[in-house]
Coordinates of C-alpha atoms in Angstrom, one line a residue:
X328 CA 0.0 0.0 0.0
X329 CA 1.1 3.5 -0.5
X330 CA -0.2 7.0 -0.7
X331 CA -0.4 9.8 -3.2
X332 CA 2.7 12.0 -3.2
X333 CA 2.7 15.2 -1.2
X334 CA 5.5 17.7 -0.9
X335 CA 6.7 17.6 2.8
X336 CA 6.3 20.6 4.8
X337 CA 9.3 22.7 6.4
X338 CA 7.9 21.6 9.6
X339 CA 7.8 18.0 8.9
X340 CA 11.4 18.0 7.5
X341 CA 12.7 19.9 10.3
X342 CA 10.8 17.7 12.8
X343 CA 13.1 14.6 11.8
X344 CA 16.5 13.9 13.0
X345 CA 19.4 11.8 12.0
X346 CA 20.5 8.9 14.1
X347 CA 24.2 9.7 14.2
X348 CA 26.7 6.9 14.3
X349 CA 29.7 8.2 16.3
X350 CA 32.0 5.2 15.3
X351 CA 31.6 5.9 11.6
X352 CA 34.6 7.1 10.0
X353 CA 34.8 10.5 8.4
X354 CA 34.4 10.6 4.8
X355 CA 32.4 7.5 4.6
X356 CA 29.8 7.0 1.8
X357 CA 26.6 5.2 1.2
X358 CA 28.6 2.2 0.0
X359 CA 29.7 -0.3 2.5
X360 CA 32.8 0.0 4.7
X361 CA 35.6 -1.0 2.2
X362 CA 38.2 -1.7 4.6
X363 CA 36.3 -4.7 6.0
X364 CA 33.4 -5.8 3.9
X365 CA 34.4 -4.9 0.3
X366 CA 37.0 -6.0 -2.3
X367 CA 37.6 -7.8 -5.5
X368 CA 37.4 -11.4 -4.0
X369 CA 38.0 -13.6 -1.0
X370 CA 36.0 -13.4 2.4
X371 CA 37.3 -10.1 3.6
X372 CA 40.8 -10.6 5.2
X373 CA 40.5 -13.3 7.8
X374 CA 36.9 -13.9 7.1
X375 CA 35.7 -12.8 10.7
X376 CA 33.0 -10.8 9.3
X377 CA 31.3 -13.5 7.7
X378 CA 31.4 -12.3 4.1
X379 CA 31.4 -14.8 1.3
X380 CA 33.2 -13.9 -1.9
X381 CA 33.0 -10.6 -3.5
X382 CA 30.4 -8.0 -4.1
X383 CA 27.9 -9.3 -6.9
X384 CA 25.5 -7.8 -9.1
X385 CA 21.8 -7.9 -8.8
X386 CA 19.8 -9.6 -11.6
X387 CA 17.8 -7.4 -13.9
X388 CA 14.9 -9.7 -13.5
X389 CA 14.5 -8.9 -9.6
X390 CA 14.3 -5.0 -10.9
X391 CA 11.7 -6.1 -13.2
X392 CA 9.7 -7.8 -10.6
X393 CA 9.7 -4.9 -8.4
X394 CA 9.1 -2.1 -10.6
X395 CA 7.8 -3.4 -13.9
X396 CA 9.6 -3.3 -17.2
X397 CA 9.8 0.8 -16.7
X398 CA 10.4 2.8 -13.6
X399 CA 8.7 6.1 -13.4
X400 CA 10.9 8.8 -12.4
X401 CA 8.3 10.2 -9.9
X402 CA 7.6 7.0 -8.4
X403 CA 11.3 6.2 -7.9
X404 CA 12.1 9.6 -6.5
X405 CA 9.4 9.2 -3.5
X406 CA 11.1 5.9 -2.5
X407 CA 14.5 7.7 -2.1
X408 CA 14.6 8.4 1.7
X409 CA 16.5 6.9 4.6
X410 CA 15.6 5.6 8.0
X411 CA 15.1 8.7 10.4
X412 CA 13.7 9.2 13.9
X413 CA 11.3 11.9 14.6
X414 CA 12.6 14.7 16.8
X415 CA 9.5 14.5 19.0
X416 CA 9.2 10.8 19.4
X417 CA 12.7 9.3 19.8
X418 CA 11.6 5.8 18.4
X419 CA 9.2 6.8 15.6
X420 CA 10.3 6.6 12.2
X421 CA 9.5 9.4 9.7
X422 CA 8.2 8.9 6.2
X423 CA 8.7 11.9 3.8
X424 CA 6.8 10.9 0.8
X425 CA 4.0 8.4 -0.1
X426 CA 5.0 4.9 -1.3
X427 CA 7.5 3.3 1.2
X428 CA 5.1 2.8 4.1
X429 CA 5.2 -0.8 3.0
X430 CA 8.7 -1.0 4.2
X431 CA 8.7 1.5 6.9
X432 CA 5.6 0.5 8.8
X433 CA 6.8 -3.0 9.1
X434 CA 10.2 -2.1 10.3
X435 CA 8.5 0.4 12.9
X436 CA 6.0 -2.4 13.9
X437 CA 9.1 -4.8 14.6
X438 CA 11.0 -2.2 16.3
X439 CA 7.9 -1.6 18.7
X440 CA 7.8 -5.3 19.1
X441 CA 11.3 -5.3 20.4
X442 CA 10.7 -2.3 22.5
X443 CA 7.6 -3.7 24.1
X444 CA 8.2 -7.4 24.4
X445 CA 12.0 -7.7 24.9
X446 CA 13.0 -4.7 26.8
X447 CA 10.1 -3.8 29.2
X448 CA 10.4 -1.0 31.3
X449 CA 11.7 1.5 28.8
X450 CA 9.9 4.7 28.6
X451 CA 9.2 5.9 25.0
X452 CA 10.7 9.3 26.1
X453 CA 14.1 8.2 27.6
X454 CA 15.3 6.5 24.7
X455 CA 18.8 7.5 23.5
X456 CA 19.8 8.0 19.8
X457 CA 22.3 4.6 20.4
X458 CA 19.2 2.7 21.9
X459 CA 16.9 3.7 19.0
X460 CA 19.8 2.8 16.5
X461 CA 20.1 -0.7 18.2
X462 CA 16.4 -1.1 18.0
X463 CA 16.4 -0.4 14.3
X464 CA 19.0 -2.8 13.5
X465 CA 17.1 -5.4 15.6
X466 CA 14.1 -4.9 13.6
X467 CA 15.9 -5.1 10.4
X468 CA 17.4 -8.2 11.4
X469 CA 14.4 -9.9 12.4
X470 CA 12.7 -9.3 9.1
X471 CA 15.7 -10.6 7.3
X472 CA 15.7 -13.8 9.3
X473 CA 12.2 -14.7 8.3
X474 CA 13.1 -14.0 4.5
X475 CA 16.4 -16.0 4.5
X476 CA 16.5 -18.8 2.0
X477 CA 20.3 -19.8 2.4
X478 CA 22.5 -16.7 2.9
X479 CA 22.0 -13.2 3.9
X480 CA 22.4 -10.8 0.8
X481 CA 23.3 -7.2 1.9
X482 CA 22.7 -4.7 -0.6
X483 CA 24.6 -1.5 -0.8
X484 CA 26.0 1.0 -3.0
X485 CA 29.4 0.3 -4.5
X486 CA 32.4 2.5 -3.6
X487 CA 33.1 5.3 -6.2
X488 CA 36.3 7.3 -6.4
X489 CA 34.2 10.3 -6.9
X490 CA 33.1 10.2 -3.1
X491 CA 34.2 13.6 -1.6
X492 CA 32.4 15.9 0.6
X493 CA 29.3 17.6 -0.6
X494 CA 30.1 21.2 -1.9
X495 CA 27.6 24.1 -2.1
X496 CA 27.9 27.3 -3.5
X497 CA 26.7 30.3 -1.3
X498 CA 26.9 34.0 -2.1
X499 CA 29.0 36.5 0.0
X500 CA 29.6 40.3 -0.3
X501 CA 32.9 39.1 -1.7
X502 CA 31.4 37.0 -4.3
X503 CA 30.3 33.5 -4.7
X504 CA 32.2 31.0 -2.2
X505 CA 32.6 27.1 -2.6
X506 CA 32.9 25.2 0.7
X507 CA 31.9 22.3 2.3
X508 CA 28.1 22.1 3.4
X509 CA 27.7 22.5 7.0
X510 CA 31.1 23.7 7.7
X511 CA 29.7 27.0 9.3
X512 CA 26.8 25.5 11.0
X513 CA 27.4 25.3 15.0
X514 CA 27.2 21.7 16.3
X515 CA 24.7 22.7 18.5
X516 CA 22.4 23.7 16.1
X517 CA 22.9 20.6 13.8
X518 CA 26.2 21.2 12.0
X519 CA 27.6 17.8 13.2
X520 CA 24.5 15.9 12.0
X521 CA 24.6 17.9 8.9
X522 CA 28.2 16.8 8.0
X523 CA 27.4 13.3 8.9
X524 CA 24.4 13.4 6.5
X525 CA 26.6 14.5 3.8
X526 CA 29.5 12.3 4.5
X527 CA 27.1 9.4 4.3
X528 CA 25.2 10.7 1.2
X529 CA 24.3 8.6 -1.8
X530 CA 26.3 10.5 -4.3
X531 CA 28.3 13.7 -4.6
X532 CA 26.7 16.7 -5.9
X533 CA 26.8 20.6 -5.8
X534 CA 23.9 22.5 -4.4
X535 CA 23.4 26.2 -5.1
X536 CA 21.7 27.3 -2.0
X537 CA 19.5 30.6 -1.2
X538 CA 21.5 32.6 1.5
X539 CA 18.1 32.6 3.5
X540 CA 18.5 28.8 3.8
X541 CA 21.4 29.0 5.8
X542 CA 19.9 31.2 8.7
X543 CA 18.0 28.2 10.0
X544 CA 20.3 25.2 11.0
X545 CA 17.3 23.0 11.2
X546 CA 15.9 23.4 7.9
X547 CA 19.2 23.5 6.4
X548 CA 19.9 20.0 7.9
X549 CA 16.5 18.6 7.0
X550 CA 16.7 20.0 3.2
X551 CA 20.3 18.6 2.5
X552 CA 19.5 15.4 4.4
X553 CA 16.5 14.7 2.3
X554 CA 17.4 16.3 -0.8
X555 CA 21.1 16.4 -1.5
X556 CA 20.8 13.9 -4.2
X557 CA 18.1 12.7 -6.6
X558 CA 18.9 9.4 -8.2
X559 CA 17.8 8.3 -11.5
X560 CA 16.6 4.6 -11.6
X561 CA 19.5 3.6 -14.0
X562 CA 22.1 5.3 -11.9
X563 CA 21.0 3.7 -8.7
X564 CA 20.7 0.3 -10.3
X565 CA 24.3 0.7 -11.8
X566 CA 25.8 1.4 -8.4
X567 CA 24.2 -1.3 -6.2
X568 CA 25.6 -4.6 -5.4
X569 CA 25.2 -7.3 -2.7
X570 CA 27.5 -9.0 -0.3
X571 CA 26.8 -12.5 1.1
X572 CA 26.9 -12.9 4.8
X573 CA 26.2 -16.4 6.7
X574 CA 24.9 -15.5 10.0
X575 CA 22.6 -13.1 11.4
X576 CA 25.1 -11.9 13.9
X577 CA 27.2 -10.8 11.1
X578 CA 24.3 -8.8 9.5
X579 CA 23.7 -7.1 12.7
X580 CA 27.5 -6.4 13.2
X581 CA 27.8 -5.3 9.6
X582 CA 24.8 -2.8 10.1
X583 CA 26.3 -1.6 13.3
X584 CA 29.5 -0.6 11.6
X585 CA 27.9 0.8 8.5
X586 CA 24.7 2.2 9.8
X587 CA 24.8 5.0 7.5
X588 CA 23.5 2.6 4.8
X589 CA 20.1 2.6 6.5
X590 CA 20.1 6.3 7.5
X591 CA 21.2 7.7 4.0
X592 CA 18.7 9.0 1.5
X593 CA 18.8 5.6 -0.4
X594 CA 18.2 3.6 3.1
X595 CA 15.0 2.2 2.5
X596 CA 15.5 1.1 -1.1
X597 CA 18.8 -0.5 -0.1
X598 CA 17.0 -2.4 2.9
X599 CA 14.1 -3.5 0.3
X600 CA 16.7 -5.0 -2.0
X601 CA 18.3 -6.6 0.8
X602 CA 15.2 -8.4 1.8
X603 CA 14.5 -9.3 -1.8
X604 CA 18.0 -10.6 -2.5
X605 CA 18.0 -12.6 0.8
X606 CA 14.5 -14.1 0.1
X607 CA 15.7 -14.9 -3.5
X608 CA 13.9 -14.4 -6.8
X609 CA 12.9 -17.9 -7.4
X610 CA 11.4 -18.1 -3.9
X611 CA 9.3 -15.1 -4.4
X612 CA 8.0 -16.0 -7.7
X613 CA 6.9 -19.3 -6.2
X614 CA 5.0 -17.7 -3.6
X615 CA 3.3 -15.2 -5.7
X616 CA 0.1 -16.2 -7.6
X617 CA 0.3 -13.5 -10.4
X618 CA 3.8 -12.3 -11.2
X619 CA 2.5 -10.1 -14.1
X620 CA 1.9 -7.3 -11.8
X621 CA 5.0 -5.6 -10.1
X622 CA 5.6 -5.5 -6.3
X623 CA 5.6 -1.8 -6.4
X624 CA 2.5 0.1 -8.3
X625 CA 4.0 1.6 -11.3
X626 CA 1.6 4.7 -11.2
X627 CA 1.1 5.2 -7.4
X628 CA 4.2 3.8 -6.0
X629 CA 2.5 1.7 -3.3
X630 CA 3.6 -1.7 -2.3
X631 CA 1.4 -4.7 -3.2
X632 CA -0.2 -7.1 -0.6
X633 CA 2.6 -9.8 -1.6
X634 CA 5.3 -7.4 -0.6
X635 CA 3.5 -6.3 2.7
X636 CA 3.3 -10.0 3.6
X637 CA 6.8 -10.4 2.8
X638 CA 7.8 -7.8 5.2
X639 CA 5.8 -9.0 7.9
X640 CA 5.8 -12.9 7.5
X641 CA 8.7 -13.6 5.2
X642 CA 6.5 -15.2 2.7
X643 CA 5.3 -13.2 -0.4
X644 CA 1.9 -14.6 -0.6
X645 CA -0.8 -12.4 -2.1
X646 CA -3.7 -13.0 0.3
X647 CA -4.5 -12.3 4.0
X648 CA -6.8 -15.1 4.9
X649 CA -5.5 -18.3 6.7
X650 CA -3.8 -20.9 4.9
X651 CA -4.6 -21.6 1.1
X652 CA -8.0 -21.6 -0.5
X653 CA -8.8 -23.6 -3.6
X654 CA -11.0 -21.6 -6.0
X655 CA -12.0 -23.3 -9.1
X656 CA -8.9 -25.6 -9.1
X657 CA -6.6 -22.7 -8.4
X658 CA -4.6 -22.5 -5.3
X659 CA -4.7 -19.0 -3.6
X660 CA -2.1 -18.7 -1.0
X661 CA -2.7 -17.0 2.4
X662 CA -1.0 -16.7 5.9
X663 CA 0.0 -20.1 7.0
X664 CA 0.9 -19.4 10.8
X665 CA 0.4 -17.1 13.5
X666 CA 2.7 -13.9 12.7
X667 CA 4.8 -12.3 14.9
X668 CA 3.2 -9.0 13.7
X669 CA -0.7 -8.6 12.9
X670 CA -2.3 -6.9 10.1
X671 CA -5.8 -5.6 10.0
X672 CA -7.4 -3.2 7.3
X673 CA -10.4 -1.1 6.7
X674 CA -10.6 -2.8 3.2
X675 CA -12.1 -5.9 5.0
X676 CA -14.9 -3.8 6.3
X677 CA -15.6 -2.7 2.7
X678 CA -15.6 -6.6 1.9
X679 CA -12.6 -6.2 -0.6
X680 CA -10.6 -8.9 1.4
X681 CA -10.8 -11.3 4.5
X682 CA -8.2 -11.1 7.0
X683 CA -7.7 -14.3 8.7
X684 CA -7.2 -15.3 12.3
X685 CA -3.5 -15.6 12.1
X686 CA -3.0 -12.0 11.3
X687 CA -5.8 -10.6 13.4
X688 CA -4.1 -12.6 16.7
X689 CA -0.4 -12.1 16.4
X690 CA 1.9 -13.3 18.9
X691 CA 2.6 -9.5 20.0
X692 CA 0.3 -6.9 20.5
X693 CA 1.3 -4.9 17.3
X694 CA -0.7 -4.6 14.2
X695 CA 0.1 -3.0 10.9
X696 CA -3.2 -1.1 9.8
X697 CA -4.1 -0.7 6.3
X698 CA -6.2 2.1 4.7
X699 CA -6.8 2.4 1.0
X700 CA -3.8 4.4 0.8
X701 CA -1.4 4.1 3.4
X702 CA 0.0 1.8 6.4
X703 CA 0.4 2.8 9.9
X704 CA 0.9 0.9 13.3
X705 CA -1.3 0.0 16.2
X706 CA 0.3 -1.3 19.3
X707 CA -0.5 -1.8 22.9
X708 CA 1.6 -2.9 26.1
X709 CA -1.3 -5.1 27.4
X710 CA 0.0 -8.5 26.7
X711 CA -3.5 -10.3 27.3
X712 CA -4.6 -8.8 23.8
X713 CA -2.6 -11.8 22.5
X714 CA -3.1 -14.4 25.0
X715 CA -3.9 -17.8 24.1
X716 CA -7.4 -18.5 23.1
X717 CA -9.7 -20.0 25.5
X718 CA -12.1 -22.8 24.2
X719 CA -15.1 -20.2 24.1
X720 CA -13.0 -17.8 22.1
X721 CA -12.3 -20.6 19.7
X722 CA -16.0 -21.4 19.6
X723 CA -16.9 -17.8 19.0
X724 CA -14.4 -17.6 16.1
X725 CA -15.6 -20.9 14.5
X726 CA -19.1 -19.8 14.9
X727 CA -18.3 -16.8 12.8
X728 CA -17.0 -18.8 10.1
X729 CA -20.4 -20.3 9.6
X730 CA -22.1 -16.8 10.1
X731 CA -20.8 -15.3 7.0
X732 CA -23.1 -12.2 7.3
X733 CA -22.1 -11.4 10.7
X734 CA -25.6 -11.5 12.0
X735 CA -24.7 -13.4 15.3
X736 CA -26.8 -16.3 14.3
X737 CA -26.8 -19.5 11.9
X738 CA -29.3 -21.8 10.6
X739 CA -30.0 -24.4 12.7
X740 CA -29.3 -27.0 10.0
X741 CA -25.6 -26.0 10.5
X742 CA -25.5 -27.1 14.0
X743 CA -24.1 -30.5 13.5
X744 CA -21.4 -29.1 11.2
X745 CA -20.5 -26.3 13.8
X746 CA -20.4 -29.0 16.6
X747 CA -18.4 -31.4 14.5
X748 CA -15.8 -28.6 13.7
X749 CA -15.5 -27.7 17.3
X750 CA -14.8 -31.4 18.0
X751 CA -18.0 -31.5 20.5
X752 CA -20.1 -34.6 20.6
X753 CA -21.9 -34.4 17.2
X754 CA -24.0 -37.8 17.2
X755 CA -27.5 -36.9 15.3
X756 CA -29.5 -37.7 18.4
X757 CA -27.5 -35.2 20.7
X758 CA -27.5 -32.7 18.0
X759 CA -31.3 -32.9 17.8
X760 CA -31.6 -32.5 21.5
X761 CA -29.3 -29.5 21.3
X762 CA -31.1 -28.0 18.4
X763 CA -34.5 -28.1 20.4
X764 CA -32.8 -26.3 23.5
X765 CA -31.1 -23.7 21.4
X766 CA -34.1 -23.0 19.2
X767 CA -37.1 -23.7 21.6
X768 CA -39.5 -21.7 19.4
X769 CA -38.3 -23.5 16.3
X770 CA -37.3 -20.4 14.2
X771 CA -34.9 -22.4 12.5
X772 CA -31.7 -20.2 13.8
X773 CA -29.1 -20.7 16.5
X774 CA -27.9 -17.6 18.4
X775 CA -24.2 -17.1 19.1
X776 CA -24.8 -16.0 22.6
X777 CA -27.3 -19.1 23.3
X778 CA -24.6 -21.4 21.8
X779 CA -21.8 -20.0 23.9
X780 CA -23.9 -20.1 27.2
X781 CA -24.9 -23.7 26.5
X782 CA -21.5 -25.1 26.0
X783 CA -19.2 -22.8 27.8
X784 CA -21.3 -21.2 30.5
X785 CA -18.8 -20.2 33.2
X786 CA -15.5 -19.6 31.4
X787 CA -13.8 -16.4 32.0
X788 CA -12.8 -14.2 29.0
X789 CA -9.0 -13.7 28.5
X790 CA -9.5 -10.5 26.8
X791 CA -9.6 -7.4 29.2
X792 CA -12.6 -5.2 29.0
X793 CA -10.4 -2.0 28.9
X794 CA -6.9 -1.3 27.6
X795 CA -4.8 1.3 26.1
X796 CA -3.9 1.6 22.5
X797 CA -1.1 3.8 20.7
X798 CA -1.1 4.6 17.0
X799 CA 1.9 5.7 14.8
X800 CA 1.7 7.3 11.5
X801 CA 5.1 8.2 10.0
X802 CA 3.9 11.1 7.6
X803 CA 4.4 14.5 9.5
X804 CA 1.4 16.0 7.6
X805 CA -0.9 13.5 9.2
X806 CA 0.1 14.3 12.6
X807 CA -0.9 17.7 14.8
X808 CA 1.8 20.5 13.9
X809 CA 3.5 18.1 11.7
X810 CA 5.2 16.4 14.6
X811 CA 5.3 12.4 14.3
X812 CA 4.1 11.3 17.7
X813 CA 2.6 8.3 19.1
X814 CA -1.3 8.7 19.7
X815 CA -2.6 7.2 22.8
X816 CA -6.3 6.1 23.2
X817 CA -8.3 4.4 26.0
X818 CA -10.2 1.3 24.6
X819 CA -13.3 -0.2 25.9
X820 CA -15.1 -3.3 24.7
X821 CA -19.0 -3.2 24.9
X822 CA -21.4 -5.8 25.6
X823 CA -22.7 -6.1 22.1
X824 CA -21.1 -5.8 18.6
X825 CA -21.3 -2.1 17.1
X826 CA -19.5 -3.1 13.9
X827 CA -20.6 -0.7 11.3
X828 CA -18.9 1.0 8.3
X829 CA -18.5 4.8 9.2
X830 CA -16.7 6.6 6.3
X831 CA -16.2 9.6 8.6
X832 CA -14.2 7.5 11.2
X833 CA -12.0 4.9 9.3
X834 CA -10.0 4.5 12.3
X835 CA -13.0 2.9 14.2
X836 CA -14.0 1.0 11.2
X837 CA -10.8 -0.6 10.9
X838 CA -10.3 -1.4 14.6
X839 CA -13.8 -3.1 14.5
X840 CA -12.6 -5.7 12.0
X841 CA -10.7 -6.9 14.9
X842 CA -12.7 -5.9 18.1
X843 CA -16.4 -5.7 16.6
X844 CA -17.4 -4.0 20.1
X845 CA -14.8 -1.5 20.4
X846 CA -14.9 1.9 21.3
X847 CA -11.8 4.4 21.8
X848 CA -11.4 7.8 23.4
X849 CA -8.2 9.1 22.0
X850 CA -6.3 11.6 24.1
X851 CA -6.9 15.3 22.8
X852 CA -10.4 14.1 21.3
X853 CA -8.7 13.8 18.0
X854 CA -8.8 10.5 16.1
X855 CA -5.6 9.5 14.6
X856 CA -5.3 9.4 10.6
X857 CA -4.9 6.3 8.9
X858 CA -4.0 8.3 5.8

C-alpha cells in the first residue's frame, strides 16, 4: 500500500533527526565499509566478518519484478529516503513521501515489538539515539531472518572514487564561495549532524543555496539530508551490489559498523533490495500467484499485498486469509501460521478482502493497519490482547466462520457441522436435542450467545474489557503540527457488537474488524489518521 505523493512541509522536514553513528569514520559514503566488507574477492581479510566472496551484481529480473518493465521517475524519487527518527518521538520513524510505507511501517512494527516485548520498562521518552539505533538494527535483522533462504545478501552502493565531501555554493559580499556544506553551522544547531548526513550521502553533488536557507540550521539540515541527491533509476541500479553473509550476527555487526547505509537517502531502497535478495527471486515467484504485476505499483508507488506480507511474515503470498484456498482448481495462498506482527485493514469492512485469524491474532500486540492509501501501526503494552484463545473464544471464532453475514446467528441446519468442527459430541440424536434447546421456538436459527452459554457457561474471558492503544503514523502532515508522535487512546469493549462502516471514522471502522464491540477515546479528542 502507498499514498499519493505530497510535498513535505518545512515543519515536517525539520521535525526529523538523524541517528548519528559516532563510530563511523569521517568521509564514509553510502557504500559499505570498504576496509572490512568489500574487495575484489575472498572473504574479507581473515573472514571474521562472515562475508562470502566478492560484491555481486543484482539480476535485472529482480528489478522487473519490483518495478515492472519501466520505472517512473516520480515513483522512484518518492522511494528515495533513509530511516530517520522523529525529533519529537525518539523511536518513531519519519516517512517523507508516499510509497515506502510498505517498508517503513513493518520495520516500525518490529521495532515496537522489540521495545515492548523484549525490553520492558523502557519509557518512550527516555530512549537515547544509540538505543534507537540498536532497535532499528534489531528490527531489520528480525525481518531478514524470516526471509532468509540460504544466506543473507546485504545490498549497498558500490564504492566510487568520486566520493568526496558535498560542496555547496553560497553568495557573500565578496562573491560566490565554494565550501563544504555544514562547515559553518554550529554543532549545537545541527552542523555535526548535517556533516554526517553529507558524509553518508548517496552521491556527490553541488547545490546552489539561497543564503536565506542558511539562517535556520534545522531547515538546512532537513533540506540537505532529504534532497542532497536525486537518483535516476538507471544510475541507482548501476551502483548497487550485494555481499553475502552467513549468520545473522554478521548482518547485525555489519549494520552496526555501517549504519549510514540505513540512514542515508537511499536507505529504505537498500533495505528493500536486501530483503528481496535474501529471500531470492525464485522463492518470491513461487509464492506469488500473479507475477504479471510488479511488487510496487507503477503509477502510485504503493507496495502490493505480497510485498507487505513478505515484510511481515517472510512469505510473498498475495492474500491475507488463513492458509491456502482452492478456487476453481486454482490455489490462492494466504498466511500459514500465526504472525509475530498482525495486520488489519479497513478494506475488510468494505468487503474487498478477508483477514484471517493468524493476522488478527499475532504473537505480539502490534498490528500494521491498512487504509486504502497508507500503512500505519497500532500497538499496546497489554499482553492479554494476544494471550492464547480460550475454548469459548475458539468457539466464537469458528461460529463466525459459519455466520458469513456477521449477524450473530446461523441456520439450525448448520448446528451439526459447527459442533463437529469444534470437536464437540456430534451424534445426530444429541445434535437434535441441542437444536431443540437452542431453538425452542423452532425459528430455524441458532444464536451465538445461546450457543456459547450452553457449551461454555462459566468460562472467563482472556481479553480485558479496557486497555490502552497507541497509534503511529510516520507522515508528518498526518500528525498534529507536523510532529510525528504516538497517539494514545483508551479502548473499551462493549457488551454487544457495534460494527458498522463509518466513512467519517476509518480508524474505528478498521479497529472493529478486530474488535467488533470496541470504542476508543483518543487523547485530545482527536482520532489519529490512517492516511
